[in-house]
């Protein structure tokens, strides 16, 4: 079964726009929600992460919004730049050890 | 402090051959994870290892795949008798022994089976 559902599959925005990527999960045991950024030919890199005790976290131009009751979380990229063009994966982890379950990915293109 | 290292970066094998993928974790990291990424898909967990122990191999195919993380040297993901469906990018990640949540990923090995 798919434990994390991610949407949209692809996204095109103009420079300066605010792309939003959404993820929904089912298992309430998950307690760590990271977002990874992956450029072509590279491994994923941790971008930002949140725990369920807060509803929002900002780091630079990246913001995670978390809705525990709805079991959803989203990534917002403020003032997007062409260099943000990459594939973004949400993920979930549960305590004990750190097996990461990834979403299916969103391919973002920021056009100048 | 070097990051996670994987080699080779690209590997071409013919059907029926063996593929060996190597992963050197970050310095001080004793937890290693292997993931597989098919084209245009997300990463799928394969196996989680600590030094000399396989902790969770629930994502590993039952046949032809094996993994090890010896006391000395890199972690090895071994695929015997490769088939075309094994063509994918294989990523290794490592984390420290303190139970931190973040995993650091290597650049991956892209396996092509002809």
Tab-separated table of N, CA, C and O in Angstrom, chain B residues 9-112:
chain	number	residue	atom	x	y	z
B	9	UNK	N	29.878	4.897	-10.120
B	9	UNK	CA	28.754	5.789	-10.365
B	9	UNK	C	27.850	5.227	-11.457
B	9	UNK	O	26.639	5.420	-11.435
B	10	UNK	N	28.447	4.570	-12.404
B	10	UNK	CA	27.693	3.939	-13.489
B	10	UNK	C	28.215	2.522	-13.664
B	10	UNK	O	29.428	2.293	-13.612
B	11	UNK	N	27.286	1.607	-13.861
B	11	UNK	CA	27.649	0.199	-14.003
B	11	UNK	C	26.782	-0.413	-15.091
B	11	UNK	O	25.554	-0.299	-15.034
B	12	UNK	N	27.428	-1.042	-16.046
B	12	UNK	CA	26.705	-1.716	-17.127
B	12	UNK	C	26.975	-3.201	-17.013
B	12	UNK	O	28.136	-3.620	-16.917
B	13	UNK	N	25.932	-3.981	-17.004
B	13	UNK	CA	26.055	-5.427	-16.927
B	13	UNK	C	25.140	-6.061	-17.970
B	13	UNK	O	24.098	-5.501	-18.324
B	14	UNK	N	25.539	-7.240	-18.422
B	14	UNK	CA	24.681	-8.032	-19.302
B	14	UNK	C	23.831	-8.951	-18.425
B	14	UNK	O	24.207	-9.307	-17.297
B	15	UNK	N	22.692	-9.312	-18.962
B	15	UNK	CA	21.796	-10.216	-18.246
B	15	UNK	C	22.551	-11.461	-17.781
B	15	UNK	O	23.327	-12.044	-18.532
B	16	UNK	N	22.340	-11.828	-16.537
B	16	UNK	CA	22.983	-13.011	-15.980
B	16	UNK	C	24.275	-12.735	-15.233
B	16	UNK	O	24.747	-13.597	-14.485
B	17	UNK	N	24.836	-11.548	-15.405
B	17	UNK	CA	26.062	-11.211	-14.694
B	17	UNK	C	25.741	-10.748	-13.270
B	17	UNK	O	24.589	-10.579	-12.896
B	18	UNK	N	26.787	-10.515	-12.512
B	18	UNK	CA	26.630	-10.039	-11.139
B	18	UNK	C	26.976	-8.554	-11.083
B	18	UNK	O	27.881	-8.089	-11.773
B	19	UNK	N	26.259	-7.840	-10.224
B	19	UNK	CA	26.561	-6.427	-9.984
B	19	UNK	C	26.905	-6.249	-8.509
B	19	UNK	O	26.212	-6.771	-7.633
B	20	UNK	N	27.999	-5.527	-8.274
B	20	UNK	CA	28.402	-5.208	-6.897
B	20	UNK	C	28.478	-3.699	-6.745
B	20	UNK	O	29.239	-3.041	-7.448
B	21	UNK	N	27.698	-3.181	-5.828
B	21	UNK	CA	27.644	-1.750	-5.603
B	21	UNK	C	28.212	-1.471	-4.209
B	21	UNK	O	27.876	-2.165	-3.254
B	22	UNK	N	29.047	-0.453	-4.122
B	22	UNK	CA	29.730	-0.173	-2.869
B	22	UNK	C	29.316	1.167	-2.291
B	22	UNK	O	29.048	2.117	-3.027
B	23	UNK	N	29.294	1.217	-0.983
B	23	UNK	CA	28.901	2.440	-0.286
B	23	UNK	C	29.785	2.637	0.929
B	23	UNK	O	29.865	1.762	1.794
B	24	UNK	N	30.444	3.781	0.981
B	24	UNK	CA	31.219	4.156	2.167
B	24	UNK	C	30.453	5.250	2.899
B	24	UNK	O	30.265	6.343	2.349
B	25	UNK	N	30.002	4.986	4.112
B	25	UNK	CA	29.209	5.995	4.828
B	25	UNK	C	30.071	7.170	5.252
B	25	UNK	O	31.300	7.137	5.174
B	26	UNK	N	29.401	8.204	5.695
B	26	UNK	CA	30.116	9.359	6.229
B	26	UNK	C	30.913	8.936	7.460
B	26	UNK	O	30.537	7.995	8.166
B	27	UNK	N	31.969	9.645	7.712
B	27	UNK	CA	32.825	9.339	8.863
B	27	UNK	C	32.006	9.411	10.150
B	27	UNK	O	31.251	10.362	10.369
B	28	UNK	N	32.111	8.366	10.946
B	28	UNK	CA	31.387	8.336	12.212
B	28	UNK	C	29.998	7.750	12.115
B	28	UNK	O	29.335	7.543	13.134
B	29	UNK	N	29.535	7.477	10.902
B	29	UNK	CA	28.209	6.882	10.721
B	29	UNK	C	28.316	5.365	10.688
B	29	UNK	O	29.150	4.810	9.980
B	30	UNK	N	27.437	4.721	11.440
B	30	UNK	CA	27.483	3.264	11.490
B	30	UNK	C	26.190	2.626	10.989
B	30	UNK	O	26.026	1.416	11.074
B	31	UNK	N	25.260	3.458	10.520
B	31	UNK	CA	23.998	2.958	9.985
B	31	UNK	C	23.985	3.228	8.481
B	31	UNK	O	24.262	4.343	8.036
B	32	UNK	N	23.656	2.207	7.719
B	32	UNK	CA	23.625	2.324	6.263
B	32	UNK	C	22.279	1.826	5.736
B	32	UNK	O	21.753	0.817	6.230
B	33	UNK	N	21.764	2.516	4.763
B	33	UNK	CA	20.480	2.182	4.142
B	33	UNK	C	20.677	2.142	2.629
B	33	UNK	O	21.403	2.969	2.077
B	34	UNK	N	20.032	1.198	1.996
B	34	UNK	CA	20.039	1.145	0.534
B	34	UNK	C	18.620	1.377	0.017
B	34	UNK	O	17.650	0.829	0.563
B	35	UNK	N	18.537	2.191	-1.046
B	35	UNK	CA	17.272	2.494	-1.690
B	35	UNK	C	17.427	2.280	-3.185
B	35	UNK	O	18.502	2.448	-3.744
B	36	UNK	N	16.328	1.968	-3.842
B	36	UNK	CA	16.321	1.822	-5.294
B	36	UNK	C	15.344	2.836	-5.879
B	36	UNK	O	14.238	3.019	-5.359
B	37	UNK	N	15.759	3.459	-6.960
B	37	UNK	CA	14.904	4.424	-7.647
B	37	UNK	C	14.782	4.038	-9.106
B	37	UNK	O	15.757	4.071	-9.861
B	38	UNK	N	13.565	3.693	-9.501
B	38	UNK	CA	13.282	3.421	-10.901
B	38	UNK	C	13.046	4.751	-11.605
B	38	UNK	O	12.693	5.752	-10.958
B	39	UNK	N	13.218	4.807	-12.916
B	39	UNK	CA	13.045	6.075	-13.647
B	39	UNK	C	11.699	6.707	-13.357
B	39	UNK	O	10.663	6.030	-13.360
B	40	UNK	N	11.729	7.994	-13.083
B	40	UNK	CA	10.517	8.789	-12.858
B	40	UNK	C	9.730	8.327	-11.630
B	40	UNK	O	8.535	8.576	-11.522
B	41	UNK	N	10.386	7.657	-10.696
B	41	UNK	CA	9.704	7.219	-9.477
B	41	UNK	C	10.469	7.674	-8.242
B	41	UNK	O	11.592	8.134	-8.321
B	42	UNK	N	9.818	7.521	-7.099
B	42	UNK	CA	10.473	7.830	-5.832
B	42	UNK	C	11.404	6.709	-5.417
B	42	UNK	O	11.476	5.656	-6.054
B	43	UNK	N	12.128	6.957	-4.356
B	43	UNK	CA	13.052	5.959	-3.845
B	43	UNK	C	12.298	4.940	-2.989
B	43	UNK	O	11.421	5.302	-2.206
B	44	UNK	N	12.677	3.697	-3.140
B	44	UNK	CA	12.058	2.620	-2.369
B	44	UNK	C	13.105	1.993	-1.457
B	44	UNK	O	14.184	1.596	-1.920
B	45	UNK	N	12.765	1.898	-0.186
B	45	UNK	CA	13.662	1.302	0.793
B	45	UNK	C	13.938	-0.158	0.452
B	45	UNK	O	13.024	-0.909	0.071
B	46	UNK	N	15.198	-0.543	0.601
B	46	UNK	CA	15.561	-1.947	0.377
B	46	UNK	C	16.016	-2.606	1.673
B	46	UNK	O	15.456	-3.613	2.092
B	47	UNK	N	17.044	-2.024	2.300
B	47	UNK	CA	17.641	-2.700	3.448
B	47	UNK	C	18.313	-1.687	4.350
B	47	UNK	O	18.782	-0.648	3.890
B	48	UNK	N	18.330	-2.031	5.646
B	48	UNK	CA	18.975	-1.191	6.655
B	48	UNK	C	19.984	-2.063	7.401
B	48	UNK	O	19.635	-3.142	7.881
B	49	UNK	N	21.217	-1.590	7.460
B	49	UNK	CA	22.275	-2.367	8.078
B	49	UNK	C	23.027	-1.518	9.103
B	49	UNK	O	23.178	-0.314	8.946
B	50	UNK	N	23.491	-2.189	10.136
B	50	UNK	CA	24.511	-1.646	11.009
B	50	UNK	C	25.745	-2.531	10.840
B	50	UNK	O	25.670	-3.571	10.204
B	51	UNK	N	26.825	-2.130	11.415
B	51	UNK	CA	28.062	-2.902	11.253
B	51	UNK	C	27.815	-4.382	11.570
B	51	UNK	O	27.381	-4.723	12.671
B	52	UNK	N	28.057	-5.213	10.571
B	52	UNK	CA	27.973	-6.674	10.685
B	52	UNK	C	26.567	-7.190	10.967
B	52	UNK	O	26.397	-8.373	11.281
B	53	UNK	N	25.555	-6.356	10.861
B	53	UNK	CA	24.189	-6.812	11.137
B	53	UNK	C	23.217	-6.267	10.104
B	53	UNK	O	23.272	-5.092	9.741
B	54	UNK	N	22.323	-7.103	9.652
B	54	UNK	CA	21.193	-6.665	8.846
B	54	UNK	C	20.022	-6.447	9.794
B	54	UNK	O	19.578	-7.383	10.461
B	55	UNK	N	19.532	-5.210	9.849
B	55	UNK	CA	18.474	-4.874	10.804
B	55	UNK	C	17.101	-5.063	10.167
B	55	UNK	O	16.175	-5.577	10.783
B	56	UNK	N	16.968	-4.625	8.931
B	56	UNK	CA	15.672	-4.701	8.255
B	56	UNK	C	15.922	-4.878	6.767
B	56	UNK	O	16.527	-4.016	6.147
B	57	UNK	N	15.511	-6.004	6.235
B	57	UNK	CA	15.665	-6.234	4.795
B	57	UNK	C	14.311	-6.438	4.138
B	57	UNK	O	14.180	-7.128	3.138
B	58	UNK	N	13.299	-5.817	4.711
B	58	UNK	CA	11.933	-6.024	4.230
B	58	UNK	C	11.707	-5.527	2.807
B	58	UNK	O	10.774	-5.953	2.145
B	59	UNK	N	12.558	-4.635	2.311
B	59	UNK	CA	12.402	-4.127	0.960
B	59	UNK	C	13.256	-4.832	-0.079
B	59	UNK	O	13.217	-4.487	-1.259
B	60	UNK	N	13.976	-5.818	0.333
B	60	UNK	CA	14.867	-6.527	-0.590
B	60	UNK	C	14.094	-7.633	-1.294
B	60	UNK	O	13.356	-8.393	-0.659
B	61	UNK	N	14.264	-7.754	-2.608
B	61	UNK	CA	13.703	-8.930	-3.285
B	61	UNK	C	14.248	-10.199	-2.645
B	61	UNK	O	15.395	-10.243	-2.188
B	62	UNK	N	13.411	-11.221	-2.607
B	62	UNK	CA	13.779	-12.447	-1.885
B	62	UNK	C	14.933	-13.184	-2.548
B	62	UNK	O	15.705	-13.879	-1.883
B	63	UNK	N	15.058	-13.045	-3.836
B	63	UNK	CA	16.094	-13.788	-4.555
B	63	UNK	C	17.057	-12.820	-5.238
B	63	UNK	O	16.704	-11.700	-5.578
B	64	UNK	N	18.246	-13.239	-5.375
B	64	UNK	CA	19.326	-12.605	-6.155
B	64	UNK	C	19.940	-11.388	-5.482
B	64	UNK	O	21.027	-10.972	-5.864
B	65	UNK	N	19.289	-10.792	-4.529
B	65	UNK	CA	19.805	-9.581	-3.875
B	65	UNK	C	20.335	-9.924	-2.481
B	65	UNK	O	19.703	-10.668	-1.736
B	66	UNK	N	21.468	-9.321	-2.140
B	66	UNK	CA	22.001	-9.468	-0.798
B	66	UNK	C	22.779	-8.211	-0.446
B	66	UNK	O	23.220	-7.470	-1.327
B	67	UNK	N	22.931	-7.975	0.840
B	67	UNK	CA	23.662	-6.792	1.297
B	67	UNK	C	24.469	-7.160	2.521
B	67	UNK	O	24.087	-8.042	3.293
B	68	UNK	N	25.583	-6.452	2.674
B	68	UNK	CA	26.407	-6.655	3.847
B	68	UNK	C	27.073	-5.346	4.222
B	68	UNK	O	27.254	-4.458	3.398
B	69	UNK	N	27.455	-5.247	5.484
B	69	UNK	CA	28.191	-4.087	5.979
B	69	UNK	C	29.207	-4.648	6.972
B	69	UNK	O	28.938	-4.760	8.160
B	70	UNK	N	30.375	-5.020	6.467
B	70	UNK	CA	31.352	-5.683	7.324
B	70	UNK	C	31.968	-4.733	8.341
B	70	UNK	O	31.836	-3.506	8.244
B	71	UNK	N	32.667	-5.328	9.279
B	71	UNK	CA	33.316	-4.528	10.324
B	71	UNK	C	34.288	-3.524	9.717
B	71	UNK	O	34.408	-2.379	10.170
B	72	UNK	N	34.988	-3.948	8.705
B	72	UNK	CA	35.914	-3.064	8.001
B	72	UNK	C	35.480	-2.966	6.547
B	72	UNK	O	35.103	-3.963	5.939
B	73	UNK	N	35.574	-1.788	5.984
B	73	UNK	CA	35.272	-1.629	4.569
B	73	UNK	C	33.863	-1.157	4.302
B	73	UNK	O	33.055	-0.969	5.234
B	74	UNK	N	33.556	-0.973	3.026
B	74	UNK	CA	32.266	-0.397	2.662
B	74	UNK	C	31.130	-1.392	2.771
B	74	UNK	O	31.343	-2.620	2.870
B	75	UNK	N	29.928	-0.875	2.709
B	75	UNK	CA	28.763	-1.725	2.565
B	75	UNK	C	28.663	-2.145	1.097
B	75	UNK	O	28.990	-1.382	0.189
B	76	UNK	N	28.223	-3.365	0.877
B	76	UNK	CA	28.111	-3.908	-0.481
B	76	UNK	C	26.669	-4.338	-0.721
B	76	UNK	O	26.079	-5.053	0.100
B	77	UNK	N	26.114	-3.900	-1.839
B	77	UNK	CA	24.838	-4.432	-2.327
B	77	UNK	C	25.172	-5.300	-3.531
B	77	UNK	O	25.782	-4.832	-4.490
B	78	UNK	N	24.786	-6.539	-3.468
B	78	UNK	CA	25.135	-7.503	-4.499
B	78	UNK	C	23.877	-7.996	-5.199
B	78	UNK	O	22.905	-8.400	-4.529
B	79	UNK	N	23.901	-7.953	-6.509
B	79	UNK	CA	22.780	-8.449	-7.302
B	79	UNK	C	23.317	-9.540	-8.207
B	79	UNK	O	24.153	-9.287	-9.086
B	80	UNK	N	22.848	-10.741	-7.987
B	80	UNK	CA	23.298	-11.869	-8.812
B	80	UNK	C	22.363	-12.053	-9.998
B	80	UNK	O	21.166	-11.736	-9.929
B	81	UNK	N	22.920	-12.559	-11.087
B	81	UNK	CA	22.137	-12.903	-12.278
B	81	UNK	C	21.179	-11.775	-12.645
B	81	UNK	O	19.960	-11.958	-12.704
B	82	UNK	N	21.733	-10.619	-12.915
B	82	UNK	CA	20.904	-9.440	-13.153
B	82	UNK	C	19.978	-9.634	-14.343
B	82	UNK	O	20.294	-10.340	-15.310
B	83	UNK	N	18.827	-8.972	-14.233
B	83	UNK	CA	17.841	-8.953	-15.319
B	83	UNK	C	17.578	-7.496	-15.674
B	83	UNK	O	17.956	-6.576	-14.936
B	84	UNK	N	16.929	-7.277	-16.822
B	84	UNK	CA	16.712	-5.905	-17.295
B	84	UNK	C	15.929	-5.080	-16.268
B	84	UNK	O	16.158	-3.884	-16.108
B	85	UNK	N	15.033	-5.717	-15.551
B	85	UNK	CA	14.239	-5.001	-14.551
B	85	UNK	C	15.036	-4.491	-13.371
B	85	UNK	O	14.517	-3.704	-12.576
B	86	UNK	N	16.290	-4.920	-13.252
B	86	UNK	CA	17.146	-4.418	-12.174
B	86	UNK	C	17.749	-3.062	-12.517
B	86	UNK	O	18.359	-2.413	-11.654
B	87	UNK	N	17.608	-2.640	-13.764
B	87	UNK	CA	18.143	-1.338	-14.180
B	87	UNK	C	17.460	-0.241	-13.367
B	87	UNK	O	16.234	-0.104	-13.380
B	88	UNK	N	18.263	0.532	-12.664
B	88	UNK	CA	17.734	1.557	-11.763
B	88	UNK	C	18.911	2.325	-11.194
B	88	UNK	O	20.077	1.978	-11.417
B	89	UNK	N	18.579	3.357	-10.419
B	89	UNK	CA	19.602	4.040	-9.628
B	89	UNK	C	19.516	3.504	-8.203
B	89	UNK	O	18.423	3.407	-7.638
B	90	UNK	N	20.650	3.135	-7.660
B	90	UNK	CA	20.702	2.598	-6.309
B	90	UNK	C	21.421	3.608	-5.424
B	90	UNK	O	22.568	3.974	-5.690
B	91	UNK	N	20.715	4.045	-4.392
B	91	UNK	CA	21.261	5.046	-3.494
B	91	UNK	C	21.542	4.438	-2.133
B	91	UNK	O	20.764	3.648	-1.606
B	92	UNK	N	22.635	4.867	-1.593
B	92	UNK	CA	23.001	4.507	-0.237
B	92	UNK	C	22.866	5.759	0.627
B	92	UNK	O	23.124	6.875	0.154
B	93	UNK	N	22.448	5.577	1.857
B	93	UNK	CA	22.385	6.679	2.818
B	93	UNK	C	23.006	6.210	4.117
B	93	UNK	O	23.048	5.012	4.404
B	94	UNK	N	23.488	7.156	4.895
B	94	UNK	CA	24.042	6.790	6.201
B	94	UNK	C	23.544	7.758	7.265
B	94	UNK	O	23.125	8.882	6.964
B	95	UNK	N	23.576	7.298	8.485
B	95	UNK	CA	23.212	8.140	9.615
B	95	UNK	C	24.091	7.758	10.799
B	95	UNK	O	24.640	6.644	10.847
B	96	UNK	N	24.232	8.663	11.755
B	96	UNK	CA	25.096	8.379	12.903
B	96	UNK	C	24.442	7.387	13.847
B	96	UNK	O	23.232	7.140	13.763
B	97	UNK	N	25.190	6.845	14.780
B	97	UNK	CA	24.646	5.842	15.699
B	97	UNK	C	23.791	6.422	16.809
B	97	UNK	O	23.269	5.686	17.619
B	98	UNK	N	23.619	7.745	16.834
B	98	UNK	CA	22.914	8.360	17.939
B	98	UNK	C	21.410	8.402	17.735
B	98	UNK	O	20.689	8.958	18.534
B	99	UNK	N	20.936	7.844	16.652
B	99	UNK	CA	19.502	7.820	16.425
B	99	UNK	C	18.955	9.072	15.788
B	99	UNK	O	17.751	9.325	15.845
B	100	UNK	N	19.803	9.875	15.175
B	100	UNK	CA	19.308	11.073	14.495
B	100	UNK	C	18.412	10.683	13.329
B	100	UNK	O	18.574	9.626	12.734
B	101	UNK	N	17.464	11.544	13.010
B	101	UNK	CA	16.516	11.220	11.957
B	101	UNK	C	17.062	11.454	10.555
B	101	UNK	O	16.607	10.831	9.616
B	102	UNK	N	18.009	12.368	10.422
B	102	UNK	CA	18.444	12.710	9.070
B	102	UNK	C	19.348	11.646	8.505
B	102	UNK	O	20.275	11.165	9.172
B	103	UNK	N	19.086	11.296	7.258
B	103	UNK	CA	19.951	10.408	6.504
B	103	UNK	C	20.646	11.224	5.423
B	103	UNK	O	20.031	12.073	4.783
B	104	UNK	N	21.897	10.936	5.214
B	104	UNK	CA	22.682	11.622	4.205
B	104	UNK	C	22.883	10.665	3.030
B	104	UNK	O	23.391	9.556	3.206
B	105	UNK	N	22.498	11.123	1.859
B	105	UNK	CA	22.506	10.257	0.698
B	105	UNK	C	23.765	10.427	-0.134
B	105	UNK	O	24.301	11.534	-0.259
B	106	UNK	N	24.201	9.337	-0.721
B	106	UNK	CA	25.283	9.365	-1.685
B	106	UNK	C	24.763	9.738	-3.062
B	106	UNK	O	23.560	9.910	-3.258
B	107	UNK	N	25.671	9.840	-4.040
B	107	UNK	CA	25.284	10.264	-5.390
B	107	UNK	C	24.615	9.172	-6.202
B	107	UNK	O	24.073	9.441	-7.270
B	108	UNK	N	24.662	7.942	-5.709
B	108	UNK	CA	23.982	6.861	-6.399
B	108	UNK	C	24.850	6.113	-7.386
B	108	UNK	O	25.874	6.615	-7.870
B	109	UNK	N	24.453	4.892	-7.662
B	109	UNK	CA	25.037	4.073	-8.739
B	109	UNK	C	23.933	3.781	-9.726
B	109	UNK	O	22.881	3.254	-9.343
B	110	UNK	N	24.180	4.149	-10.978
B	110	UNK	CA	23.188	3.877	-12.004
B	110	UNK	C	23.538	2.583	-12.721
B	110	UNK	O	24.551	2.519	-13.417
B	111	UNK	N	22.700	1.592	-12.494
B	111	UNK	CA	22.918	0.271	-13.070
B	111	UNK	C	22.091	0.132	-14.344
B	111	UNK	O	20.882	0.384	-14.334
B	112	UNK	N	22.762	-0.253	-15.397
B	112	UNK	CA	22.080	-0.546	-16.660
B	112	UNK	C	22.339	-1.997	-17.011
B	112	UNK	O	23.500	-2.434	-17.059
